[in-house]
């Protein structure tokens, strides 16, 4: 639920800008402040060479990192959000959608694709934080649902890359029910005996954590990612105490037994290839 | 008896009624005519006020201090045969969710529900109906127990949300709820879920995947409470009325949007005005649905349940 602050902080740089980095641009790490040529930064999976800070990236970048030869087929790209509740807060949801689409050059907070990873077929659904904080509305639920159908039809393993502040409030109960929908669909994938790998990235909170992100045959995450059900601000307000150091980081969640492994983004492709091999052979 | 601010006209009439009755007793004068006149007025006032409740007023009724909670329903429905079963077999017994077997018309059923406290001390013990992961894991353990012995499951939902505490996060609140959504989707026995008060977010949904999901007339169900929605979207707590409208959280809205399967009517003035009546209505509703669902072959039951949830959502295509 903390995506407002982050949008204000300007984390929503258009993915295109990041990807097609003109020569001579520099990336300044928000964690250690070290400056790296943007081109080099992109070559090392948008991870700081000095402190290993994982910059938030979008589906374009993840697909580029994962799929062999940058070859993939995007799936269900024509699905966009409805506004069934005609929701209005300080702004109309319909206007918010149009603005977000313009600003992010995305249609909603998730993209799905099929391609090969290290020679193994894989269907991937990847969330985009740049679209209304990666919030889960009907589009996210429907595209995950269809991607699971697709994986079952094509008999491929399935991966979801989560990056989300949680529910999309402007879709209210429709948003809530996407948790039920995606979880119910995952039972069919399990019945088909196909592996599901959940990759949790910064941040993965709220309804996404309380549904598909925590339901992987393997739950893996990026280092230092914020992972939790309730956001840290809400927890702090509830207990009226300072939060322990490292609370709700990937390392904390691993230590408490809810992650199989932390995988550095630079290692994502070789490790995924290895994992897919374990399931296949 | 407690009254909400908008129930003032009802409160005044009830106070008047008590006065008339008392003076009748004292003076031995026949006041029955006046009594019946006031009673008619009370019914009219209730009809008037409850006939045009705003979304926010419904939220208030769902939290009415006199409103019955899960254990009161379960005790009535099982005619006192309910036997509570405790613990998640891992960490502890969460008092915010109760569960156990009970007998209804000769049939064993598994009952599970959020439980709010009936007084200050109990409210703390029950953590205001906000469960920790252990509550969801206890619920799942009991549901699997019911499944193993082919007993239908009834869940009663009444929570302001899953508890957002440090231990809850340490012990995997997100995982616990997610696991329940996944496992409940494929339970081999009929599951009826009834929202009897507040249906807030993942904390409600965590015991809310059923063949029939029903809402009592004066309850709400959404992704967030109107107060929290107001504080996030309007950046102030003052827009809760507007948020309640915008969220479309009433039973009628939820049914219209095909997100629930039905609405259970409450006595005029809310469940607390006539508890016997609402308990009996809920009992009959459960019996009717379980009777029908029990006729379905297991594979068909599960398929229909999964298909129903998978159809939820509105998108544009093209
Ligand atoms: Zn750095």
Coordinates of C-alpha atoms and ligand atoms in Angstrom, one line a residue:
Chain A
X1 CA 0.0 0.0 0.0
X2 CA 3.0 2.3 0.0
X3 CA 3.2 2.9 -3.7
X4 CA 2.2 6.5 -3.5
X5 CA 5.3 7.6 -1.8
X6 CA 7.4 5.5 -4.2
X7 CA 5.8 7.0 -7.2
X8 CA 6.5 10.5 -5.8
X9 CA 10.1 9.4 -5.3
X10 CA 10.4 8.9 -9.0
X11 CA 11.0 5.2 -9.1
X12 CA 8.7 4.9 -12.1
X13 CA 11.3 5.8 -14.7
X14 CA 9.9 4.5 -18.0
X15 CA 11.4 1.1 -18.7
X16 CA 12.3 2.2 -22.2
X17 CA 14.4 5.0 -20.9
X18 CA 16.3 2.6 -18.7
X19 CA 16.8 0.0 -21.3
X20 CA 17.9 2.1 -24.3
X21 CA 20.5 3.9 -22.3
X22 CA 22.3 6.4 -24.5
X23 CA 26.0 6.4 -24.1
X24 CA 27.4 8.8 -21.6
X25 CA 24.6 8.5 -19.1
X26 CA 25.4 7.6 -15.5
X27 CA 23.5 5.6 -12.9
X28 CA 23.8 6.7 -9.3
X29 CA 23.1 4.0 -6.8
X30 CA 20.6 5.2 -4.3
X31 CA 22.1 2.9 -1.6
X32 CA 25.9 3.5 -1.8
X33 CA 25.8 6.6 -4.0
X34 CA 28.4 5.2 -6.3
X35 CA 28.2 6.3 -9.9
X36 CA 28.3 3.7 -12.7
X37 CA 28.0 4.2 -16.5
X38 CA 24.4 3.4 -17.2
X39 CA 25.4 1.0 -20.0
X40 CA 27.6 -1.0 -17.7
X41 CA 24.9 -1.0 -15.0
X42 CA 22.4 -2.5 -17.6
X43 CA 25.0 -5.2 -18.5
X44 CA 25.2 -6.4 -15.0
X45 CA 21.4 -6.9 -14.6
X46 CA 20.8 -3.4 -13.2
X47 CA 22.7 -4.3 -10.0
X48 CA 25.1 -1.9 -8.4
X49 CA 28.7 -3.3 -8.9
X50 CA 29.8 -1.7 -5.6
X51 CA 27.1 -2.7 -3.1
X52 CA 24.9 -5.2 -5.0
X53 CA 21.8 -3.0 -4.7
X54 CA 19.2 -4.4 -7.0
X55 CA 17.6 -1.5 -8.8
X56 CA 13.8 -2.0 -9.5
X57 CA 13.3 -3.1 -13.0
X58 CA 10.3 -4.0 -15.1
X59 CA 9.1 -6.9 -17.2
X60 CA 11.0 -5.7 -20.3
X61 CA 14.3 -6.1 -18.4
X62 CA 13.3 -9.4 -16.7
X63 CA 12.3 -10.9 -20.1
X64 CA 15.6 -9.6 -21.5
X65 CA 17.6 -11.2 -18.7
X66 CA 15.7 -14.5 -18.8
X67 CA 14.9 -15.6 -22.3
X68 CA 17.4 -17.1 -24.7
X69 CA 18.5 -14.6 -27.4
X70 CA 15.8 -12.2 -26.2
X71 CA 13.3 -14.4 -28.0
X72 CA 9.8 -14.7 -26.5
X73 CA 6.2 -14.5 -27.5
X74 CA 4.2 -12.1 -25.5
X75 CA 0.8 -13.5 -24.4
X76 CA -2.6 -11.8 -23.9
X77 CA -1.1 -8.3 -24.5
X78 CA -4.5 -6.9 -25.5
X79 CA -6.1 -7.1 -22.0
X80 CA -6.7 -3.9 -20.2
X81 CA -8.5 -2.8 -17.0
X82 CA -12.2 -2.2 -16.9
X83 CA -13.6 0.2 -14.3
X84 CA -16.5 -1.9 -13.1
X85 CA -17.0 0.2 -9.9
X86 CA -16.6 3.6 -11.7
X87 CA -14.3 4.3 -8.9
X88 CA -13.5 7.9 -7.9
X89 CA -11.3 9.0 -5.1
X90 CA -9.3 12.3 -5.4
X91 CA -9.1 11.3 -9.1
X92 CA -11.1 9.1 -11.4
X93 CA -9.7 5.6 -11.7
X94 CA -10.4 5.7 -15.4
X95 CA -8.1 8.8 -15.7
X96 CA -5.5 7.2 -13.4
X97 CA -5.4 4.3 -15.8
X98 CA -4.9 6.4 -18.9
X99 CA -2.2 8.4 -17.1
X100 CA -0.4 5.3 -15.9
X101 CA -0.5 3.8 -19.4
X102 CA 1.0 6.9 -20.9
X103 CA 3.7 7.3 -18.2
X104 CA 4.8 3.7 -18.0
X105 CA 4.1 2.7 -21.6
X106 CA 2.5 -0.4 -20.2
X107 CA -1.1 -1.6 -20.4
X108 CA -1.3 -2.8 -16.8
X109 CA 0.9 -4.2 -13.9
X110 CA 1.8 -7.5 -15.5
X111 CA 3.0 -9.0 -18.8
X112 CA 3.1 -12.6 -19.8
X113 CA 5.4 -14.4 -22.2
X114 CA 6.5 -17.8 -23.4
X115 CA 10.1 -18.5 -24.4
X116 CA 13.1 -20.6 -23.6
X117 CA 15.4 -20.3 -20.7
X118 CA 18.7 -22.2 -21.1
X119 CA 16.9 -24.3 -23.6
X120 CA 13.9 -25.1 -21.4
X121 CA 10.5 -23.9 -22.3
X122 CA 9.0 -21.5 -19.6
X123 CA 5.8 -19.5 -19.3
X124 CA 6.5 -16.3 -17.3
X125 CA 4.2 -13.7 -15.8
X126 CA 6.1 -10.7 -14.7
X127 CA 4.7 -7.8 -12.7
X128 CA 5.5 -4.1 -13.4
X129 CA 5.8 -1.9 -10.3
X130 CA 5.8 1.1 -12.6
X131 CA 2.1 0.7 -13.2
X132 CA 0.1 1.9 -10.2
X133 CA 2.6 0.4 -7.8
X134 CA 2.3 -3.1 -9.4
X135 CA -1.1 -3.3 -7.8
X136 CA -3.2 -6.4 -8.4
X137 CA -6.5 -5.8 -10.1
X138 CA -8.6 -7.9 -12.5
X139 CA -6.0 -7.6 -15.3
X140 CA -3.3 -9.1 -13.2
X141 CA -5.6 -12.0 -12.0
X142 CA -6.9 -12.7 -15.5
X143 CA -3.5 -12.7 -17.2
X144 CA -2.1 -15.0 -14.5
X145 CA -5.1 -17.2 -14.9
X146 CA -4.7 -17.4 -18.7
X147 CA -0.9 -17.9 -18.4
X148 CA -1.6 -20.9 -16.2
X149 CA -4.0 -22.3 -18.7
X150 CA -1.4 -21.7 -21.4
X151 CA 1.3 -23.4 -19.4
X152 CA -1.0 -26.4 -18.9
X153 CA -1.8 -26.6 -22.6
X154 CA 1.8 -26.2 -23.6
X155 CA 3.1 -28.4 -20.7
X156 CA 5.6 -25.8 -19.7
X157 CA 6.8 -24.9 -16.2
X158 CA 5.5 -21.6 -14.9
X159 CA 7.1 -18.6 -13.2
X160 CA 5.7 -15.5 -11.7
X161 CA 8.0 -12.6 -10.9
X162 CA 6.2 -10.6 -8.2
X163 CA 6.7 -6.9 -7.6
X164 CA 3.7 -5.3 -6.0
X165 CA 2.4 -3.1 -3.3
X166 CA -0.7 -5.4 -3.0
X167 CA -4.3 -5.0 -3.9
X168 CA -5.6 -2.3 -6.3
X169 CA -8.0 -0.5 -4.1
X170 CA -9.8 1.1 -7.0
X171 CA -11.1 -2.3 -7.9
X172 CA -12.1 -3.1 -4.3
X173 CA -13.5 -6.6 -3.9
X174 CA -12.7 -7.4 -7.5
X175 CA -9.1 -7.0 -6.5
X176 CA -9.5 -9.1 -3.4
X177 CA -11.0 -11.9 -5.4
X178 CA -8.0 -12.1 -7.7
X179 CA -6.2 -13.7 -4.7
X180 CA -8.8 -16.4 -4.7
X181 CA -8.8 -16.7 -8.5
X182 CA -5.0 -17.1 -9.0
X183 CA -4.7 -19.5 -6.0
X184 CA -7.6 -21.6 -7.3
X185 CA -6.0 -21.7 -10.8
X186 CA -2.6 -22.8 -9.3
X187 CA -4.3 -25.9 -8.0
X188 CA -4.9 -26.9 -11.7
X189 CA -1.3 -26.3 -12.5
X190 CA -0.3 -28.5 -9.5
X191 CA -2.8 -31.2 -10.7
X192 CA -1.0 -31.1 -14.1
X193 CA 2.3 -31.9 -12.4
X194 CA 3.9 -28.7 -13.7
X195 CA 6.4 -26.8 -11.5
X196 CA 5.7 -23.3 -10.4
X197 CA 8.5 -21.1 -9.4
X198 CA 7.7 -17.8 -7.6
X199 CA 10.4 -15.1 -7.7
X200 CA 9.7 -12.4 -5.2
X201 CA 11.3 -9.0 -5.9
X202 CA 11.3 -5.7 -4.1
X203 CA 8.6 -5.1 -3.0
X204 CA 6.2 -8.0 -2.6
X205 CA 3.5 -7.2 -0.1
X206 CA -0.2 -7.4 0.7
X207 CA -2.6 -9.6 -1.3
X208 CA 0.2 -10.7 -3.7
X209 CA 2.2 -12.2 -0.8
X210 CA -1.0 -13.7 0.6
X211 CA -1.7 -15.5 -2.6
X212 CA 0.4 -16.6 -5.6
X213 CA 3.8 -15.2 -4.4
X214 CA 3.9 -17.6 -1.4
X215 CA 2.5 -20.6 -3.3
X216 CA 5.5 -21.6 -5.4
X217 CA 6.8 -25.1 -5.5
X218 CA 9.9 -23.0 -4.9
X219 CA 9.7 -19.5 -3.4
X220 CA 12.9 -17.7 -4.3
X221 CA 13.7 -14.0 -4.0
X222 CA 16.1 -11.2 -4.9
X223 CA 18.4 -10.1 -2.1
X224 CA 17.2 -7.5 0.3
X225 CA 13.7 -7.4 -1.2
X226 CA 10.9 -6.2 1.0
X227 CA 8.6 -9.1 1.5
X228 CA 5.6 -9.1 3.8
X229 CA 1.8 -9.3 4.3
X230 CA 1.2 -6.1 6.2
X231 CA 3.4 -3.1 5.1
X232 CA 6.1 -2.0 7.6
X233 CA 4.2 1.3 8.3
X234 CA 1.1 -0.6 9.2
X235 CA 2.9 -3.0 11.5
X236 CA 4.7 -0.1 13.2
X237 CA 1.5 1.8 13.8
X238 CA -0.1 -1.3 15.2
X239 CA 2.6 -2.3 17.7
X240 CA 3.7 1.3 18.4
X241 CA 7.3 0.2 18.6
X242 CA 10.3 0.5 16.2
X243 CA 10.7 -2.5 13.9
X244 CA 13.6 -4.8 14.4
X245 CA 16.5 -4.3 12.0
X246 CA 16.1 -6.2 8.7
X247 CA 12.4 -6.8 9.4
X248 CA 10.6 -8.2 6.3
X249 CA 13.7 -8.3 4.2
X250 CA 14.3 -11.4 2.0
X251 CA 17.0 -12.5 4.4
X252 CA 14.5 -12.3 7.3
X253 CA 11.9 -14.2 5.4
X254 CA 14.4 -16.9 4.4
X255 CA 15.5 -17.2 8.0
X256 CA 11.9 -17.7 9.2
X257 CA 11.4 -20.5 6.7
X258 CA 9.2 -19.0 4.0
X259 CA 11.8 -18.9 1.1
X260 CA 13.7 -21.7 -0.4
X261 CA 16.6 -19.5 -1.6
X262 CA 17.8 -16.0 -2.3
X263 CA 19.0 -15.7 -5.9
X264 CA 21.0 -12.7 -7.0
X265 CA 19.5 -11.2 -10.1
X266 CA 22.9 -11.6 -11.9
X267 CA 22.6 -15.3 -11.3
X268 CA 18.9 -15.5 -12.2
X269 CA 19.3 -17.1 -15.6
X270 CA 21.9 -19.8 -14.8
X271 CA 20.1 -20.7 -11.6
X272 CA 16.7 -20.8 -13.3
X273 CA 18.2 -23.0 -16.0
X274 CA 19.6 -25.3 -13.3
X275 CA 16.2 -25.5 -11.5
X276 CA 14.3 -26.2 -14.7
X277 CA 16.8 -29.0 -15.3
X278 CA 16.2 -30.5 -11.8
X279 CA 12.5 -30.7 -12.6
X280 CA 13.0 -32.0 -16.2
X281 CA 15.5 -34.8 -15.6
Chain B
X1 CA -29.0 -2.1 24.6
X2 CA -26.6 0.0 22.6
X3 CA -27.7 2.4 19.8
X4 CA -25.8 3.8 16.8
X5 CA -26.1 7.6 16.2
X6 CA -28.5 7.2 13.4
X7 CA -30.7 4.9 15.5
X8 CA -31.7 7.8 17.8
X9 CA -35.4 7.9 16.9
X10 CA -35.6 4.1 17.7
X11 CA -33.8 4.6 21.0
X12 CA -36.2 7.4 22.0
X13 CA -39.2 5.3 21.2
X14 CA -37.8 2.2 23.1
X15 CA -37.1 4.4 26.1
X16 CA -40.7 5.8 26.0
X17 CA -42.0 2.2 25.7
X18 CA -40.1 1.2 28.8
X19 CA -41.5 4.2 30.7
X20 CA -45.1 3.4 29.8
X21 CA -44.7 -0.3 30.7
X22 CA -43.2 0.6 34.1
X23 CA -45.9 3.2 34.9
X24 CA -48.5 0.6 33.8
X25 CA -47.1 -1.9 36.3
X26 CA -46.9 0.7 39.1
X27 CA -50.4 2.1 38.6
X28 CA -52.1 -1.1 37.5
X29 CA -53.7 0.9 34.6
X30 CA -54.1 -1.0 31.3
X31 CA -51.5 0.5 29.0
X32 CA -51.6 -2.2 26.4
X33 CA -53.1 0.1 23.7
X34 CA -50.3 2.7 24.2
X35 CA -47.7 -0.1 24.2
X36 CA -48.9 -1.5 21.0
X37 CA -49.0 2.0 19.4
X38 CA -45.4 2.6 20.4
X39 CA -44.4 -0.8 19.2
X40 CA -45.9 0.0 15.8
X41 CA -44.0 3.2 15.8
X42 CA -40.8 1.4 16.7
X43 CA -41.3 -1.0 13.8
X44 CA -42.0 1.9 11.5
X45 CA -38.9 3.8 12.6
X46 CA -36.8 0.7 12.1
X47 CA -38.3 0.1 8.6
X48 CA -37.7 3.8 7.7
X49 CA -34.1 3.9 9.0
X50 CA -33.0 0.5 7.9
X51 CA -34.7 0.9 4.6
X52 CA -32.3 3.6 3.5
X53 CA -29.0 2.8 5.2
X54 CA -26.0 4.3 3.6
X55 CA -23.0 2.1 2.9
X56 CA -21.2 3.6 5.9
X57 CA -24.2 3.0 8.2
X58 CA -24.2 -0.6 7.1
X59 CA -20.5 -0.8 8.1
X60 CA -21.5 0.6 11.5
X61 CA -24.4 -2.0 11.9
X62 CA -21.9 -4.8 11.0
X63 CA -19.9 -3.6 14.1
X64 CA -22.9 -3.0 16.3
X65 CA -21.8 -3.8 19.9
X66 CA -24.9 -6.0 20.5
X67 CA -24.4 -8.0 17.3
X68 CA -24.0 -11.7 17.8
X69 CA -20.6 -13.3 17.0
X70 CA -19.6 -16.8 15.6
X71 CA -19.9 -18.9 18.8
X72 CA -23.4 -17.6 19.5
X73 CA -24.5 -18.7 16.0
X74 CA -22.7 -22.1 16.3
X75 CA -24.1 -22.9 19.7
X76 CA -27.7 -22.3 18.5
X77 CA -27.2 -24.1 15.2
X78 CA -25.7 -27.2 16.8
X79 CA -28.2 -27.1 19.7
X80 CA -25.3 -26.9 22.2
X81 CA -23.5 -30.0 20.7
X82 CA -20.6 -27.9 19.4
X83 CA -17.2 -29.2 20.7
X84 CA -14.4 -26.7 20.2
X85 CA -11.1 -28.1 19.0
X86 CA -7.9 -26.2 19.5
X87 CA -4.5 -25.5 18.1
X88 CA -2.6 -25.5 14.8
X89 CA -0.3 -28.4 15.9
X90 CA 2.7 -26.2 15.3
X91 CA 2.8 -23.0 17.4
X92 CA -0.3 -22.4 19.4
X93 CA -4.0 -21.9 19.7
X94 CA -5.2 -18.7 18.2
X95 CA -8.2 -17.4 20.0
X96 CA -9.3 -15.1 17.2
X97 CA -10.5 -18.1 15.2
X98 CA -12.6 -20.9 16.7
X99 CA -13.4 -24.3 15.2
X100 CA -14.8 -27.7 16.0
X101 CA -17.4 -30.3 15.3
X102 CA -21.1 -30.0 15.9
X103 CA -24.3 -31.9 15.1
X104 CA -27.1 -30.3 13.1
X105 CA -30.2 -32.4 12.6
X106 CA -28.3 -35.6 13.1
X107 CA -25.4 -34.7 10.7
X108 CA -21.9 -33.8 11.8
X109 CA -20.5 -30.6 10.4
X110 CA -17.2 -28.7 10.9
X111 CA -17.7 -25.1 12.1
X112 CA -15.0 -22.5 11.8
X113 CA -15.3 -18.8 12.5
X114 CA -13.6 -15.6 13.5
X115 CA -14.5 -14.8 17.0
X116 CA -14.7 -11.3 18.5
X117 CA -14.8 -10.8 22.3
X118 CA -18.0 -10.0 24.1
X119 CA -16.5 -7.7 26.7
X120 CA -13.3 -5.7 27.2
X121 CA -11.3 -8.6 28.6
X122 CA -12.5 -11.1 25.9
X123 CA -12.0 -8.6 23.2
X124 CA -8.3 -8.5 24.1
X125 CA -8.1 -12.3 24.4
X126 CA -9.8 -12.7 21.0
X127 CA -7.5 -9.9 19.6
X128 CA -10.6 -8.2 18.2
X129 CA -11.2 -11.0 15.8
X130 CA -7.8 -10.4 14.1
X131 CA -6.1 -13.8 13.5
X132 CA -2.4 -14.6 13.5
X133 CA -1.1 -17.2 11.0
X134 CA -1.8 -19.9 13.7
X135 CA -5.5 -19.1 13.4
X136 CA -5.5 -19.7 9.6
X137 CA -3.4 -22.9 10.1
X138 CA -5.8 -24.2 12.7
X139 CA -8.7 -23.5 10.4
X140 CA -7.0 -25.4 7.6
X141 CA -6.1 -28.3 9.9
X142 CA -9.7 -28.6 10.9
X143 CA -11.0 -28.3 7.4
X144 CA -8.6 -31.2 6.3
X145 CA -9.9 -33.2 9.2
X146 CA -13.5 -32.6 8.0
X147 CA -12.5 -33.5 4.5
X148 CA -10.9 -36.8 5.6
X149 CA -14.1 -37.9 7.3
X150 CA -16.4 -36.4 4.6
X151 CA -18.1 -33.8 6.8
X152 CA -19.3 -30.5 5.3
X153 CA -17.7 -27.3 6.4
X154 CA -19.3 -24.0 7.5
X155 CA -17.2 -20.9 8.0
X156 CA -18.4 -17.7 9.7
X157 CA -16.5 -14.6 8.7
X158 CA -16.3 -11.6 11.0
X159 CA -12.9 -9.8 11.1
X160 CA -11.5 -6.3 10.7
X161 CA -8.5 -8.0 9.0
X162 CA -5.6 -10.4 9.6
X163 CA -3.4 -9.1 12.5
X164 CA -0.5 -6.9 11.3
X165 CA 2.1 -7.7 14.0
X166 CA 5.7 -8.6 14.1
X167 CA 5.1 -12.3 15.1
X168 CA 2.5 -12.6 12.4
X169 CA 5.0 -11.6 9.8
X170 CA 7.7 -13.8 11.3
X171 CA 5.4 -16.8 11.2
X172 CA 4.2 -16.1 7.6
X173 CA 0.8 -14.4 7.7
X174 CA 0.9 -14.1 3.9
X175 CA 1.9 -17.8 3.5
X176 CA -0.8 -19.0 5.9
X177 CA -3.6 -17.1 4.1
X178 CA -2.3 -18.1 0.6
X179 CA -2.1 -21.8 1.7
X180 CA -5.8 -21.6 2.8
X181 CA -6.9 -20.1 -0.5
X182 CA -5.1 -22.9 -2.4
X183 CA -6.3 -25.8 -0.2
X184 CA -9.9 -24.6 0.2
X185 CA -10.3 -24.4 -3.5
X186 CA -9.9 -28.1 -3.8
X187 CA -11.6 -29.4 -0.6
X188 CA -13.6 -32.5 -1.4
X189 CA -16.5 -31.6 0.8
X190 CA -19.1 -28.9 0.5
X191 CA -18.0 -25.5 2.0
X192 CA -20.4 -22.7 3.0
X193 CA -19.0 -19.4 4.0
X194 CA -21.2 -16.7 5.6
X195 CA -20.1 -13.2 6.3
X196 CA -21.9 -12.4 9.6
X197 CA -20.2 -9.0 10.4
X198 CA -17.1 -7.6 8.9
X199 CA -15.4 -9.1 5.9
X200 CA -12.1 -7.2 5.7
X201 CA -9.6 -8.2 3.1
X202 CA -7.3 -11.2 3.1
X203 CA -8.1 -11.9 6.7
X204 CA -11.7 -12.6 5.7
X205 CA -10.9 -14.4 2.5
X206 CA -8.5 -16.7 4.4
X207 CA -11.5 -18.8 5.5
X208 CA -13.7 -17.6 2.6
X209 CA -13.3 -19.9 -0.3
X210 CA -16.5 -21.9 -0.6
X211 CA -19.2 -23.4 -2.8
X212 CA -21.6 -20.8 -1.5
X213 CA -20.3 -17.5 -0.2
X214 CA -23.2 -15.6 1.5
X215 CA -23.5 -12.3 3.2
X216 CA -25.9 -11.4 5.9
X217 CA -28.0 -8.3 5.0
X218 CA -26.1 -5.8 7.2
X219 CA -22.5 -6.8 6.6
X220 CA -19.7 -5.6 4.3
X221 CA -17.0 -7.4 2.4
X222 CA -14.1 -5.7 0.6
X223 CA -10.4 -5.4 0.1
X224 CA -9.9 -2.8 2.8
X225 CA -12.0 -1.1 5.5
X226 CA -13.5 2.3 4.5
X227 CA -11.3 4.0 7.2
X228 CA -8.0 2.6 5.8
X229 CA -9.1 3.2 2.3
X230 CA -9.9 6.9 3.2
X231 CA -6.5 7.3 4.8
X232 CA -4.6 5.9 1.8
X233 CA -6.6 7.4 -1.1
X234 CA -7.7 10.6 0.5
X235 CA -4.8 10.9 2.9
X236 CA -7.2 11.5 5.8
X237 CA -9.5 9.5 8.0
X238 CA -12.4 11.8 7.3
X239 CA -13.6 10.4 4.0
X240 CA -14.8 7.1 5.3
X241 CA -18.4 7.7 4.2
X242 CA -17.2 8.4 0.7
X243 CA -14.8 5.5 0.7
X244 CA -17.6 3.2 1.9
X245 CA -19.7 4.2 -1.1
X246 CA -16.9 4.0 -3.6
X247 CA -15.8 0.5 -2.4
X248 CA -19.2 -1.0 -3.3
X249 CA -19.0 -3.2 -0.2
X250 CA -22.6 -3.9 0.5
X251 CA -24.2 -7.3 0.0
X252 CA -26.3 -5.9 -2.9
X253 CA -23.3 -4.5 -4.7
X254 CA -21.3 -7.7 -4.1
X255 CA -24.1 -9.9 -5.4
X256 CA -24.6 -7.6 -8.4
X257 CA -20.9 -7.9 -9.2
X258 CA -21.1 -11.7 -9.0
X259 CA -18.6 -11.8 -6.2
X260 CA -20.9 -13.6 -3.7
X261 CA -23.6 -16.2 -4.2
X262 CA -26.4 -14.8 -2.1
X263 CA -27.7 -12.6 0.7
X264 CA -29.3 -13.8 3.9
X265 CA -32.0 -11.4 5.2
X266 CA -31.7 -10.1 8.7
X267 CA -34.5 -9.2 11.1
X268 CA -35.7 -5.6 10.8
X269 CA -33.2 -3.4 12.6
X270 CA -30.4 -6.0 12.4
X271 CA -29.3 -9.4 13.7
X272 CA -29.0 -8.1 17.3
X273 CA -32.7 -7.1 17.5
X274 CA -33.9 -10.7 17.2
X275 CA -31.0 -13.1 17.6
X276 CA -33.2 -16.3 17.6
X277 CA -34.6 -15.3 14.3
X278 CA -31.2 -14.7 12.6
X279 CA -29.7 -17.9 14.1
X280 CA -32.7 -19.9 12.8
X281 CA -32.5 -18.3 9.3
X282 CA -28.7 -19.0 9.1
X283 CA -29.3 -22.6 10.2
X284 CA -32.0 -23.2 7.6
X285 CA -29.8 -21.6 4.9
X286 CA -26.9 -23.9 5.8
X287 CA -29.1 -27.0 5.8
X288 CA -30.6 -26.1 2.4
X289 CA -27.3 -25.4 0.7
X290 CA -25.5 -28.4 2.2
X291 CA -28.4 -30.6 1.2
X292 CA -28.1 -29.4 -2.4
X293 CA -24.3 -29.5 -2.6
X294 CA -24.1 -33.0 -1.1
X295 CA -25.8 -34.3 -4.2
X296 CA -23.0 -33.2 -6.5
X297 CA -20.2 -35.6 -7.4
X298 CA -17.0 -34.5 -5.8
X299 CA -15.2 -33.7 -9.0
X300 CA -18.1 -31.5 -10.1
X301 CA -18.3 -29.7 -6.7
X302 CA -14.6 -28.8 -7.0
X303 CA -14.8 -27.8 -10.6
X304 CA -17.7 -25.5 -10.0
X305 CA -16.0 -23.9 -7.1
X306 CA -12.8 -23.2 -9.0
X307 CA -14.7 -22.1 -12.1
X308 CA -16.7 -19.6 -10.0
X309 CA -13.7 -17.9 -8.5
X310 CA -11.8 -17.9 -11.9
X311 CA -14.7 -16.1 -13.5
X312 CA -14.4 -13.1 -11.1
X313 CA -13.1 -9.9 -12.5
X314 CA -13.8 -7.4 -15.2
X315 CA -11.3 -6.6 -18.0
X316 CA -11.4 -5.1 -21.5
X317 CA -10.1 -7.1 -24.4
X318 CA -9.1 -6.0 -27.9
Ligands
LIG1 ZN1 25.5 0.7 -4.6

